[in-house]
């Protein structure tokens, strides 16, 4: 791990060095999560840079990243650990063959439940490889039971495996939880975290992001793309474009050797920035106004 930043300003510089342009709010939240050893709960619209923040923190701080992608129906076994049953079965057969069929049950059982046969999933990996950054992505997609399980783990940074014993992190990982707010996450989990709501970047910062992340993108085209995306976000779209879509649009324009964005070019490339047919129809009907 690189030296821990001594201030939010130093964290801004560290993130800037890996291509993430953080504002003061994001940097302060990240700095406090590091200093206070508290999980950081990042909530916001899709495409505001929540996941990218965790990736940048890991890279900027020189820490390994462990990622848990949440989904409906995820359970503790998928997130924490499993036993490698096929290898355990082969091990039993090998022991039986070596002992000529005379296998001591207690000895065999003890040999089965060792680290050799333990398959660590992301949460257990984070406990055993800390210091690291643990990204729990889209926690709002998981169900209440998993959220309660995660709550207990974050309280103690330890887990007890019945057949193996307790595993406790020597140093708590830096935990970043993200949510697109498809449902409300319980207050009990939020209380244990520092909270930060991520907004879409303002126009100057979005232009800087585009120039930084898209090599060869000129100032004029970067400004036109950023301005157009900001106008699209003001419309009542099913899926307003995020920063990822801004970047895709800029790359698409460069791939077409365009150096400016007009209504005709926008009509041909809207699929890079809008992902619903209803949104495409709504914007195409207003292209002359949007790009006047």
Short mmCIF file of C-alpha atoms in Angstrom, two decimals:
data_model
loop_
_atom_site.label_atom_id
_atom_site.label_comp_id
_atom_site.label_asym_id
_atom_site.label_seq_id
_atom_site.Cartn_x
_atom_site.Cartn_y
_atom_site.Cartn_z
CA UNK A 1 0.00 0.00 0.00
CA UNK A 2 1.19 3.49 -0.77
CA UNK A 3 1.30 6.05 2.02
CA UNK A 4 -2.20 6.93 3.22
CA UNK A 5 -3.21 10.43 2.09
CA UNK A 6 -2.91 13.03 4.81
CA UNK A 7 -5.79 15.17 3.53
CA UNK A 8 -8.65 15.17 1.02
CA UNK A 9 -6.46 17.25 -1.26
CA UNK A 10 -3.81 14.52 -1.31
CA UNK A 11 -6.50 11.96 -2.12
CA UNK A 12 -7.70 14.17 -5.01
CA UNK A 13 -4.14 14.13 -6.34
CA UNK A 14 -3.85 10.35 -5.95
CA UNK A 15 -7.14 9.78 -7.78
CA UNK A 16 -6.19 12.30 -10.45
CA UNK A 17 -3.01 10.31 -11.04
CA UNK A 18 -5.08 7.29 -12.09
CA UNK A 19 -7.54 9.27 -14.20
CA UNK A 20 -10.42 9.82 -11.75
CA UNK A 21 -11.29 13.50 -11.39
CA UNK A 22 -12.81 13.73 -7.92
CA UNK A 23 -14.53 16.80 -6.54
CA UNK A 24 -14.06 17.95 -2.94
CA UNK A 25 -17.15 16.12 -1.70
CA UNK A 26 -16.10 12.74 -3.06
CA UNK A 27 -12.50 13.19 -1.90
CA UNK A 28 -13.57 14.18 1.62
CA UNK A 29 -15.89 11.18 1.89
CA UNK A 30 -13.14 8.83 0.69
CA UNK A 31 -10.56 10.38 2.99
CA UNK A 32 -12.84 10.06 6.03
CA UNK A 33 -13.63 6.45 5.18
CA UNK A 34 -9.90 5.74 5.18
CA UNK A 35 -9.13 7.72 8.32
CA UNK A 36 -12.14 6.52 10.35
CA UNK A 37 -12.08 2.96 8.95
CA UNK A 38 -15.75 3.16 8.09
CA UNK A 39 -17.51 1.76 5.02
CA UNK A 40 -18.42 4.34 2.38
CA UNK A 41 -21.95 4.08 1.02
CA UNK A 42 -22.20 5.74 -2.41
CA UNK A 43 -25.63 6.32 -3.84
CA UNK A 44 -26.69 8.06 -7.03
CA UNK A 45 -28.07 7.73 -10.53
CA UNK A 46 -26.47 5.13 -12.81
CA UNK A 47 -23.40 6.49 -14.55
CA UNK A 48 -22.30 8.97 -11.90
CA UNK A 49 -19.00 7.20 -11.19
CA UNK A 50 -19.75 5.17 -8.05
CA UNK A 51 -18.08 1.96 -9.22
CA UNK A 52 -15.28 3.90 -10.89
CA UNK A 53 -14.53 5.57 -7.55
CA UNK A 54 -13.85 2.23 -5.87
CA UNK A 55 -11.65 1.11 -8.77
CA UNK A 56 -9.73 4.40 -8.63
CA UNK A 57 -9.30 4.20 -4.85
CA UNK A 58 -7.74 0.76 -5.19
CA UNK A 59 -5.41 1.84 -7.98
CA UNK A 60 -4.56 5.22 -6.47
CA UNK A 61 -3.81 3.79 -3.03
CA UNK A 62 -1.92 0.78 -4.38
CA UNK A 63 -4.37 -1.72 -2.87
CA UNK A 64 -5.82 -4.91 -4.34
CA UNK A 65 -9.47 -4.68 -5.35
CA UNK A 66 -12.01 -7.33 -4.35
CA UNK A 67 -15.38 -6.94 -6.06
CA UNK A 68 -18.71 -8.44 -5.09
CA UNK A 69 -21.39 -7.85 -7.73
CA UNK A 70 -24.79 -8.10 -6.06
CA UNK A 71 -27.86 -9.50 -7.80
CA UNK A 72 -31.29 -10.75 -6.91
CA UNK A 73 -31.07 -13.98 -4.96
CA UNK A 74 -27.39 -13.68 -3.98
CA UNK A 75 -26.70 -15.59 -0.77
CA UNK A 76 -23.93 -16.00 1.78
CA UNK A 77 -22.43 -19.05 0.03
CA UNK A 78 -21.95 -17.12 -3.22
CA UNK A 79 -20.46 -14.12 -1.41
CA UNK A 80 -18.46 -15.72 1.39
CA UNK A 81 -17.18 -19.28 0.88
CA UNK A 82 -17.92 -22.77 -0.34
CA UNK A 83 -16.28 -26.13 0.22
CA UNK A 84 -14.74 -27.80 -2.83
CA UNK A 85 -16.82 -30.99 -2.66
CA UNK A 86 -15.37 -32.71 -5.77
CA UNK A 87 -11.82 -32.34 -4.43
CA UNK A 88 -12.92 -33.45 -0.97
CA UNK A 89 -14.43 -36.60 -2.48
CA UNK A 90 -11.25 -37.36 -4.40
CA UNK A 91 -9.26 -36.78 -1.21
CA UNK A 92 -11.43 -39.28 0.67
CA UNK A 93 -10.95 -41.89 -2.00
CA UNK A 94 -7.20 -41.34 -1.95
CA UNK A 95 -7.12 -41.71 1.83
CA UNK A 96 -9.21 -44.87 1.67
CA UNK A 97 -6.92 -46.37 -0.95
CA UNK A 98 -3.82 -45.46 1.05
CA UNK A 99 -5.23 -47.02 4.22
CA UNK A 100 -6.41 -50.18 2.49
CA UNK A 101 -10.05 -49.40 3.17
CA UNK A 102 -9.49 -48.90 6.91
CA UNK A 103 -10.30 -45.20 7.23
CA UNK A 104 -10.61 -43.46 10.60
CA UNK A 105 -13.71 -41.26 10.35
CA UNK A 106 -12.51 -38.51 12.72
CA UNK A 107 -9.13 -38.20 11.04
CA UNK A 108 -10.71 -38.13 7.61
CA UNK A 109 -13.20 -35.44 8.62
CA UNK A 110 -10.47 -33.23 10.07
CA UNK A 111 -8.46 -33.51 6.86
CA UNK A 112 -11.44 -32.48 4.74
CA UNK A 113 -12.16 -29.11 6.33
CA UNK A 114 -8.89 -27.31 5.85
CA UNK A 115 -7.80 -24.27 3.88
CA UNK A 116 -6.82 -26.61 1.05
CA UNK A 117 -10.49 -27.25 0.23
CA UNK A 118 -11.91 -23.84 1.15
CA UNK A 119 -13.07 -21.80 -1.83
CA UNK A 120 -12.95 -18.15 -0.80
CA UNK A 121 -15.56 -15.93 -2.40
CA UNK A 122 -15.22 -12.11 -2.46
CA UNK A 123 -16.14 -11.34 1.16
CA UNK A 124 -13.78 -13.98 2.58
CA UNK A 125 -11.07 -12.87 0.13
CA UNK A 126 -11.39 -9.33 1.47
CA UNK A 127 -11.03 -10.50 5.07
CA UNK A 128 -7.93 -12.56 4.32
CA UNK A 129 -6.20 -10.17 1.90
CA UNK A 130 -6.75 -6.86 3.74
CA UNK A 131 -5.57 -4.17 3.43
CA UNK A 132 -7.60 -4.00 0.24
CA UNK A 133 -10.60 -2.23 -1.25
CA UNK A 134 -13.81 -4.25 -1.06
CA UNK A 135 -16.40 -3.09 -3.59
CA UNK A 136 -19.94 -4.27 -2.83
CA UNK A 137 -21.54 -3.18 -6.08
CA UNK A 138 -25.28 -2.48 -6.40
CA UNK A 139 -26.28 -3.59 -2.91
CA UNK A 140 -29.81 -2.40 -3.72
CA UNK A 141 -30.20 -5.43 -6.02
CA UNK A 142 -29.70 -7.88 -3.15
CA UNK A 143 -32.55 -8.93 -0.86
CA UNK A 144 -33.13 -8.15 2.82
CA UNK A 145 -31.61 -11.40 4.09
CA UNK A 146 -28.31 -10.78 2.36
CA UNK A 147 -28.26 -7.19 3.55
CA UNK A 148 -28.68 -8.42 7.16
CA UNK A 149 -25.83 -10.89 6.69
CA UNK A 150 -23.59 -8.17 5.28
CA UNK A 151 -24.49 -5.92 8.21
CA UNK A 152 -23.14 -8.46 10.69
CA UNK A 153 -19.93 -8.99 8.73
CA UNK A 154 -19.24 -5.24 8.53
CA UNK A 155 -19.75 -4.92 12.27
CA UNK A 156 -16.95 -7.33 13.15
CA UNK A 157 -14.93 -7.88 9.94
CA UNK A 158 -14.94 -11.51 10.97
CA UNK A 159 -16.81 -14.68 10.10
CA UNK A 160 -17.09 -18.08 11.75
CA UNK A 161 -17.04 -21.12 9.49
CA UNK A 162 -18.52 -24.01 11.54
CA UNK A 163 -16.15 -26.68 10.23
CA UNK A 164 -13.07 -24.44 10.20
CA UNK A 165 -13.25 -21.73 12.87
CA UNK A 166 -13.15 -17.95 12.97
CA UNK A 167 -11.50 -15.84 10.29
CA UNK A 168 -10.91 -12.22 11.24
CA UNK A 169 -9.34 -9.46 9.16
CA UNK A 170 -6.03 -8.28 10.60
CA UNK A 171 -6.87 -4.86 9.18
CA UNK A 172 -10.37 -3.87 8.05
CA UNK A 173 -10.66 -3.46 4.28
CA UNK A 174 -11.78 -0.15 2.82
CA UNK A 175 -15.38 -0.99 1.94
CA UNK A 176 -17.25 0.88 -0.78
CA UNK A 177 -20.91 0.03 -1.22
CA UNK A 178 -22.82 1.36 -4.22
CA UNK A 179 -26.52 1.71 -4.85
CA UNK A 180 -28.55 2.97 -7.82
CA UNK A 181 -31.51 3.35 -5.46
CA UNK A 182 -33.72 0.80 -7.17
CA UNK A 183 -34.93 0.18 -3.61
CA UNK A 184 -34.23 1.75 -0.25
CA UNK A 185 -31.38 0.15 1.68
CA UNK A 186 -32.17 -0.33 5.36
CA UNK A 187 -31.20 2.38 7.82
CA UNK A 188 -29.25 -0.13 9.93
CA UNK A 189 -26.73 -0.60 7.12
CA UNK A 190 -26.53 3.08 6.28
CA UNK A 191 -25.87 3.98 9.94
CA UNK A 192 -22.69 1.94 9.89
CA UNK A 193 -21.41 3.79 6.82
CA UNK A 194 -20.34 7.21 5.76
CA UNK A 195 -22.81 8.35 3.11
CA UNK A 196 -22.23 10.24 -0.11
CA UNK A 197 -24.67 11.06 -2.90
CA UNK A 198 -22.92 11.31 -6.26
CA UNK A 199 -24.27 13.75 -8.80
CA UNK A 200 -23.49 13.86 -12.48
CA UNK A 201 -20.40 16.06 -13.00
CA UNK A 202 -20.92 19.71 -13.78
CA UNK A 203 -20.09 20.91 -17.29
CA UNK A 204 -16.44 21.96 -16.73
CA UNK A 205 -15.59 18.71 -14.93
CA UNK A 206 -17.33 16.59 -17.56
CA UNK A 207 -15.28 18.31 -20.26
CA UNK A 208 -12.12 17.57 -18.28
CA UNK A 209 -13.17 13.92 -17.88
CA UNK A 210 -13.77 13.59 -21.61
CA UNK A 211 -10.41 15.17 -22.48
CA UNK A 212 -8.63 12.97 -19.95
CA UNK A 213 -10.28 9.68 -20.85
CA UNK A 214 -10.58 9.99 -24.64
CA UNK A 215 -7.16 10.51 -26.25
CA UNK A 216 -7.23 12.80 -29.25
CA UNK A 217 -10.51 14.48 -28.32
CA UNK A 218 -10.32 18.21 -29.03
CA UNK A 219 -11.59 20.95 -26.76
CA UNK A 220 -14.41 21.96 -29.12
CA UNK A 221 -15.83 18.47 -29.59
CA UNK A 222 -15.45 17.68 -25.87
CA UNK A 223 -17.47 20.77 -25.02
CA UNK A 224 -20.13 19.99 -27.61
CA UNK A 225 -20.54 16.41 -26.32
CA UNK A 226 -20.67 17.53 -22.68
CA UNK A 227 -23.19 20.27 -23.44
CA UNK A 228 -25.36 17.88 -25.44
CA UNK A 229 -25.32 15.27 -22.69
CA UNK A 230 -26.28 17.89 -20.11
CA UNK A 231 -29.22 18.93 -22.29
CA UNK A 232 -30.28 15.28 -22.62
CA UNK A 233 -30.20 14.87 -18.83
CA UNK A 234 -32.67 17.74 -18.52
CA UNK A 235 -35.21 15.82 -20.62
CA UNK A 236 -37.56 13.32 -19.02
CA UNK A 237 -35.78 10.24 -20.35
CA UNK A 238 -36.20 6.68 -19.13
CA UNK A 239 -32.42 6.38 -18.80
CA UNK A 240 -30.55 9.70 -18.73
CA UNK A 241 -26.98 9.29 -20.01
CA UNK A 242 -24.18 8.97 -17.49
CA UNK A 243 -20.51 9.74 -17.83
CA UNK A 244 -19.89 6.32 -19.38
CA UNK A 245 -22.30 7.21 -22.19
CA UNK A 246 -20.59 10.60 -22.66
CA UNK A 247 -17.29 8.77 -23.14
CA UNK A 248 -18.84 6.27 -25.57
CA UNK A 249 -20.35 9.08 -27.61
CA UNK A 250 -17.05 10.93 -27.83
CA UNK A 251 -15.23 7.75 -28.89
CA UNK A 252 -17.90 7.03 -31.51
CA UNK A 253 -17.52 10.50 -32.97
CA UNK A 254 -13.75 10.11 -33.15
CA UNK A 255 -14.15 6.71 -34.81
CA UNK A 256 -16.21 8.47 -37.49
CA UNK A 257 -13.51 11.15 -37.88
CA UNK A 258 -15.88 13.89 -36.74
CA UNK A 259 -14.50 17.06 -35.24
CA UNK A 260 -17.84 18.64 -34.40
CA UNK A 261 -21.29 17.53 -33.24
CA UNK A 262 -24.30 18.74 -35.21
CA UNK A 263 -27.90 17.53 -35.50
CA UNK A 264 -27.17 15.21 -38.43
CA UNK A 265 -24.18 13.58 -36.73
CA UNK A 266 -26.09 13.26 -33.46
CA UNK A 267 -28.98 11.50 -35.23
CA UNK A 268 -26.56 8.88 -36.58
CA UNK A 269 -24.77 8.25 -33.27
CA UNK A 270 -27.49 8.51 -30.61
CA UNK A 271 -27.23 4.76 -30.02
CA UNK A 272 -23.93 5.40 -28.25
CA UNK A 273 -25.56 7.58 -25.63
CA UNK A 274 -29.22 6.46 -25.38
CA UNK A 275 -30.27 2.87 -24.72
CA UNK A 276 -34.08 2.87 -24.94
CA UNK A 277 -36.12 3.21 -28.13
CA UNK A 278 -38.54 5.56 -26.38
CA UNK A 279 -35.67 7.87 -25.49
CA UNK A 280 -34.32 7.73 -29.03
CA UNK A 281 -37.71 8.69 -30.47
CA UNK A 282 -38.14 11.55 -28.01
CA UNK A 283 -34.70 13.01 -28.69
CA UNK A 284 -34.85 12.61 -32.47
CA UNK A 285 -38.04 14.67 -32.45
CA UNK A 286 -36.13 17.50 -30.78
CA UNK A 287 -32.75 17.32 -32.48
CA UNK A 288 -33.11 20.63 -34.32
CA UNK A 289 -33.88 22.38 -31.03
CA UNK A 290 -31.21 20.56 -29.02
CA UNK A 291 -28.48 21.28 -31.58
CA UNK A 292 -29.62 24.67 -32.82
#
